[in-house]
Amino acid sequence: MGQPVERESGEAAQSELPPGQRIQRGWPVTHYGPVPKFRPERWEFRVFGATADGEKQCWNHDEFTALPHTTVVADLHCVTKFSMLGAEWGGVPARTILDIAPPAPAVTHVMVWAEYGFSSNLRLADFAAERTIFATHKDGELLTAEHGFPLRLVVPHLYAWKGPKWVRGVEYMTADRRGFWEERGYHNLGDPWREQRYSYQEVPGDGPDL
Ligand SMILES: Nc1nc2c(c(=O)[nH]1)N[C@H]1C(S)=C(S)[C@@H](COP(=O)(O)O)O[C@H]1N2
Ligand SMILES: [Mo]
């Protein structure tokens, strides 16, 4: 797809395979636990923790759906070694959330929370990256339940476990804390171009003590 593009992080061109990955035909479903049922009247997206004004902010489903949308073309790299290339994700950029619900200056990391307490931690810079998106659509179609409807995070430059399906909110944090898979043996940072798959590969500074 298109010409190779230089990226700040040294990330290779979009739709190139990171080391150790192979292309998967179709779109497999990969997650831990059951697929949650979507109840629109109970759904809300919450931003909490170290916000700039100390208040939490909530959007119901109609309000969240009304936020400005954009599209991002990005690959999905599962740590179990399959990749899906060139999907077009539609949704709300993470940067928009940072703009409308700004973090306090001391915030360094975020925890992205999903149904059933699933979570993943990200450095603020990874969350704020230009292509990080809360996706409602893939290739012009609403997400299906098993792929995260009504909302999933896509962090194009990290392994896919860093993008929770069935997202319900973001916690702003002033120190790093491990999320669900990061506590269970996956790398705290998860850069597929550096093959940061497992926590035993971490070097001091990559994450909080296990
Ligand atoms: N809530 C939740 N989100 C999750 C996971 C999970 O276990 N729970 N697994 C992650 C992993 S490991 C991958 S590879 C992708 C898979 O997304 P897909 O099923 O749409 O291909 O979802 C990610 N998001
Ligand atoms: Mo995965």
Tab-separated table of C-alpha atoms and ligand atoms in Angstrom:
chain	number	residue	atom	x	y	z
A	1	MET	CA	0.000	0.000	0.000
A	2	GLY	CA	1.546	3.291	-1.083
A	3	GLN	CA	5.088	4.472	-0.643
A	4	PRO	CA	7.214	3.705	2.406
A	5	VAL	CA	6.910	6.535	4.898
A	6	GLU	CA	9.562	7.556	7.410
A	7	ARG	CA	8.179	7.800	10.895
A	8	GLU	CA	9.503	9.576	13.965
A	9	SER	CA	9.771	6.382	15.963
A	10	GLY	CA	11.819	4.616	13.292
A	11	GLU	CA	8.782	2.461	12.679
A	12	ALA	CA	8.972	0.923	9.209
A	13	ALA	CA	6.556	1.614	6.409
A	14	GLN	CA	2.924	0.926	6.962
A	15	SER	CA	1.938	-2.500	5.693
A	16	GLU	CA	5.381	-3.924	6.106
A	17	LEU	CA	5.522	-6.928	8.370
A	18	PRO	CA	7.357	-6.479	11.664
A	19	PRO	CA	9.934	-9.197	12.407
A	20	GLY	CA	8.512	-12.636	13.205
A	21	GLN	CA	4.999	-11.800	11.969
A	22	ARG	CA	3.051	-13.475	9.155
A	23	ILE	CA	0.025	-12.324	7.222
A	24	GLN	CA	-3.285	-13.777	8.211
A	25	ARG	CA	-6.083	-14.093	5.696
A	26	GLY	CA	-9.395	-12.842	6.988
A	27	TRP	CA	-9.754	-11.387	10.427
A	28	PRO	CA	-9.471	-13.792	13.335
A	29	VAL	CA	-11.063	-13.036	16.695
A	30	THR	CA	-8.603	-12.999	19.596
A	31	HIS	CA	-9.400	-12.092	23.158
A	32	TYR	CA	-9.677	-13.363	26.694
A	33	GLY	CA	-13.133	-14.036	28.130
A	34	PRO	CA	-16.670	-13.653	26.756
A	35	VAL	CA	-17.940	-11.035	24.291
A	36	PRO	CA	-19.806	-8.418	26.334
A	37	LYS	CA	-23.365	-7.503	25.481
A	38	PHE	CA	-23.778	-3.880	24.451
A	39	ARG	CA	-26.419	-2.058	26.482
A	40	PRO	CA	-26.669	1.446	25.014
A	41	GLU	CA	-28.617	2.873	27.931
A	42	ARG	CA	-25.898	1.811	30.365
A	43	TRP	CA	-22.870	2.500	28.203
A	44	GLU	CA	-20.683	5.472	28.998
A	45	PHE	CA	-17.145	6.490	28.132
A	46	ARG	CA	-15.309	7.876	31.137
A	47	VAL	CA	-12.140	9.910	31.439
A	48	PHE	CA	-10.901	9.960	35.021
A	49	GLY	CA	-7.778	9.985	37.183
A	50	ALA	CA	-5.390	12.933	36.928
A	51	THR	CA	-7.451	15.222	34.706
A	52	ALA	CA	-6.438	18.882	34.370
A	53	ASP	CA	-9.453	20.157	36.320
A	54	GLY	CA	-9.636	17.222	38.727
A	55	GLU	CA	-13.089	16.266	37.445
A	56	LYS	CA	-14.025	13.116	35.610
A	57	GLN	CA	-15.829	13.446	32.320
A	58	CYS	CA	-18.420	11.079	30.831
A	59	TRP	CA	-20.091	10.701	27.471
A	60	ASN	CA	-23.087	8.505	26.817
A	61	HIS	CA	-23.234	6.567	23.566
A	62	ASP	CA	-25.059	9.288	21.609
A	63	GLU	CA	-22.659	11.942	22.852
A	64	PHE	CA	-19.597	9.860	22.051
A	65	THR	CA	-20.916	9.031	18.600
A	66	ALA	CA	-21.338	12.774	17.944
A	67	LEU	CA	-17.617	13.502	18.490
A	68	PRO	CA	-15.690	14.365	15.305
A	69	HIS	CA	-14.688	11.248	13.366
A	70	THR	CA	-11.734	10.526	11.156
A	71	THR	CA	-10.140	7.507	9.481
A	72	VAL	CA	-6.713	5.967	9.847
A	73	VAL	CA	-5.195	3.160	7.782
A	74	ALA	CA	-3.327	0.844	10.104
A	75	ASP	CA	-2.157	-2.715	10.569
A	76	LEU	CA	-2.957	-5.048	13.458
A	77	HIS	CA	-0.102	-7.140	14.843
A	78	CYS	CA	-1.009	-9.875	17.307
A	79	VAL	CA	1.804	-11.020	19.567
A	80	THR	CA	0.892	-14.618	18.653
A	81	LYS	CA	2.458	-13.677	15.280
A	82	PHE	CA	-0.347	-13.002	12.873
A	83	SER	CA	-0.798	-9.585	11.304
A	84	MET	CA	-3.643	-8.020	9.391
A	85	LEU	CA	-2.480	-5.296	7.039
A	86	GLY	CA	-4.092	-2.160	5.685
A	87	ALA	CA	-7.380	-1.908	7.546
A	88	GLU	CA	-9.132	1.445	7.491
A	89	TRP	CA	-10.295	2.333	10.992
A	90	GLY	CA	-12.943	4.988	11.520
A	91	GLY	CA	-13.503	6.692	14.832
A	92	VAL	CA	-12.359	9.344	17.260
A	93	PRO	CA	-8.633	10.096	17.510
A	94	ALA	CA	-7.197	9.646	21.004
A	95	ARG	CA	-5.827	13.171	20.604
A	96	THR	CA	-9.375	14.504	20.430
A	97	ILE	CA	-10.056	12.992	23.846
A	98	LEU	CA	-6.864	14.606	25.172
A	99	ASP	CA	-8.039	17.940	23.749
A	100	ILE	CA	-11.553	17.873	25.163
A	101	ALA	CA	-10.658	16.203	28.483
A	102	PRO	CA	-7.076	17.342	29.059
A	103	PRO	CA	-4.760	15.523	31.473
A	104	ALA	CA	-2.963	17.273	34.324
A	105	PRO	CA	0.604	18.317	33.452
A	106	ALA	CA	2.029	15.526	35.641
A	107	VAL	CA	0.390	12.748	33.579
A	108	THR	CA	2.906	10.366	32.001
A	109	HIS	CA	0.799	7.263	31.248
A	110	VAL	CA	-2.774	6.201	30.653
A	111	MET	CA	-4.711	3.058	31.450
A	112	VAL	CA	-7.331	2.223	28.852
A	113	TRP	CA	-10.201	0.343	30.482
A	114	ALA	CA	-12.629	-2.060	28.834
A	115	GLU	CA	-15.596	-4.215	29.837
A	116	TYR	CA	-14.970	-6.869	32.518
A	117	GLY	CA	-11.970	-4.949	33.852
A	118	PHE	CA	-9.700	-5.615	30.883
A	119	SER	CA	-7.061	-2.909	30.686
A	120	SER	CA	-3.896	-1.886	28.931
A	121	ASN	CA	-1.354	0.736	29.916
A	122	LEU	CA	0.259	3.128	27.467
A	123	ARG	CA	2.821	5.868	27.675
A	124	LEU	CA	1.103	9.207	27.153
A	125	ALA	CA	3.134	9.707	23.958
A	126	ASP	CA	1.860	6.412	22.505
A	127	PHE	CA	-1.710	7.332	23.394
A	128	ALA	CA	-1.239	10.827	21.935
A	129	ALA	CA	0.346	9.514	18.717
A	130	GLU	CA	-1.257	10.927	15.600
A	131	ARG	CA	-2.778	7.618	14.450
A	132	THR	CA	-4.019	6.256	17.776
A	133	ILE	CA	-7.785	6.000	17.374
A	134	PHE	CA	-10.882	4.903	19.270
A	135	ALA	CA	-12.433	2.963	16.423
A	136	THR	CA	-16.119	2.455	15.827
A	137	HIS	CA	-15.725	1.264	12.226
A	138	LYS	CA	-13.446	-0.897	10.122
A	139	ASP	CA	-13.401	-0.496	6.336
A	140	GLY	CA	-16.543	1.605	6.502
A	141	GLU	CA	-18.594	-0.915	8.484
A	142	LEU	CA	-19.546	-0.752	12.132
A	143	LEU	CA	-17.395	-3.071	14.231
A	144	THR	CA	-18.977	-6.411	14.969
A	145	ALA	CA	-19.523	-7.490	18.580
A	146	GLU	CA	-16.589	-9.909	18.604
A	147	HIS	CA	-14.225	-7.257	17.197
A	148	GLY	CA	-15.079	-4.731	19.879
A	149	PHE	CA	-18.392	-3.012	19.106
A	150	PRO	CA	-19.185	-0.319	20.026
A	151	LEU	CA	-15.626	0.915	20.594
A	152	ARG	CA	-12.069	-0.352	20.505
A	153	LEU	CA	-8.712	1.323	20.665
A	154	VAL	CA	-6.226	0.903	17.804
A	155	VAL	CA	-2.606	1.846	18.485
A	156	PRO	CA	-1.054	1.256	15.063
A	157	HIS	CA	2.588	1.240	16.166
A	158	LEU	CA	2.165	-1.280	19.029
A	159	TYR	CA	1.086	-4.926	19.358
A	160	ALA	CA	-2.662	-5.331	19.249
A	161	TRP	CA	-3.155	-6.262	22.924
A	162	LYS	CA	-2.385	-2.567	23.581
A	163	GLY	CA	-5.746	-1.841	21.930
A	164	PRO	CA	-8.606	-2.996	24.119
A	165	LYS	CA	-11.886	-3.995	22.494
A	166	TRP	CA	-15.120	-2.885	24.226
A	167	VAL	CA	-13.416	0.202	25.647
A	168	ARG	CA	-15.209	2.122	28.368
A	169	GLY	CA	-12.733	4.728	29.455
A	170	VAL	CA	-9.318	6.153	30.049
A	171	GLU	CA	-7.537	6.763	33.328
A	172	TYR	CA	-4.862	9.444	33.373
A	173	MET	CA	-1.911	8.361	35.501
A	174	THR	CA	1.093	10.147	36.984
A	175	ALA	CA	3.128	6.911	37.095
A	176	ASP	CA	3.128	3.712	35.067
A	177	ARG	CA	1.075	0.694	36.143
A	178	ARG	CA	0.671	-2.586	34.281
A	179	GLY	CA	-2.527	-3.509	32.490
A	180	PHE	CA	-4.113	-6.947	32.100
A	181	TRP	CA	-1.653	-8.614	29.708
A	182	GLU	CA	1.290	-6.537	30.887
A	183	GLU	CA	0.843	-8.162	34.313
A	184	ARG	CA	0.593	-11.591	32.742
A	185	GLY	CA	3.826	-11.909	30.850
A	186	TYR	CA	3.553	-9.515	27.948
A	187	HIS	CA	6.010	-6.682	27.465
A	188	ASN	CA	5.159	-3.386	29.119
A	189	LEU	CA	5.838	-1.384	25.938
A	190	GLY	CA	4.969	-3.801	23.099
A	191	ASP	CA	6.762	-2.321	20.086
A	192	PRO	CA	6.454	-4.936	17.300
A	193	TRP	CA	9.392	-3.428	15.375
A	194	ARG	CA	11.618	-4.210	18.342
A	195	GLU	CA	9.823	-7.534	18.991
A	196	GLN	CA	8.960	-6.475	22.526
A	197	ARG	CA	6.697	-9.480	23.064
A	198	TYR	CA	7.332	-10.736	26.605
A	199	SER	CA	8.059	-9.122	29.943
A	200	TYR	CA	11.256	-11.173	30.381
A	201	GLN	CA	12.729	-9.131	27.526
A	202	GLU	CA	12.258	-5.877	29.419
A	203	VAL	CA	15.278	-3.846	30.428
A	204	PRO	CA	15.314	-1.436	33.375
A	205	GLY	CA	13.156	1.550	32.558
A	206	ASP	CA	10.762	-0.358	30.281
A	207	GLY	CA	8.187	-0.808	33.022
A	208	PRO	CA	7.270	-1.055	36.689
A	209	ASP	CA	8.684	-3.987	38.676
A	210	LEU	CA	6.825	-7.249	38.271
B	1	LIG	N1	-11.119	-6.342	25.885
B	1	LIG	C1	-10.134	-6.998	25.245
B	1	LIG	N2	-9.535	-6.403	24.208
B	1	LIG	C2	-8.540	-7.041	23.542
B	1	LIG	C3	-8.103	-8.323	23.938
B	1	LIG	C4	-8.749	-8.928	25.057
B	1	LIG	O1	-8.403	-10.038	25.515
B	1	LIG	N3	-9.777	-8.225	25.683
B	1	LIG	N4	-7.103	-8.952	23.240
B	1	LIG	C5	-6.229	-8.123	22.416
B	1	LIG	C6	-5.459	-8.914	21.477
B	1	LIG	S1	-4.238	-9.906	22.143
B	1	LIG	C7	-5.603	-8.815	20.116
B	1	LIG	S2	-4.580	-9.611	19.048
B	1	LIG	C8	-6.697	-8.005	19.530
B	1	LIG	C9	-7.483	-8.860	18.571
B	1	LIG	O2	-8.477	-8.115	17.953
B	1	LIG	P1	-9.468	-8.870	16.959
B	1	LIG	O3	-10.109	-10.000	17.734
B	1	LIG	O4	-10.433	-7.850	16.512
B	1	LIG	O5	-8.632	-9.422	15.838
B	1	LIG	O6	-7.573	-7.505	20.529
B	1	LIG	C10	-6.954	-7.012	21.671
B	1	LIG	N5	-7.961	-6.407	22.497
B	2	MO	MO	-3.030	-10.625	20.363
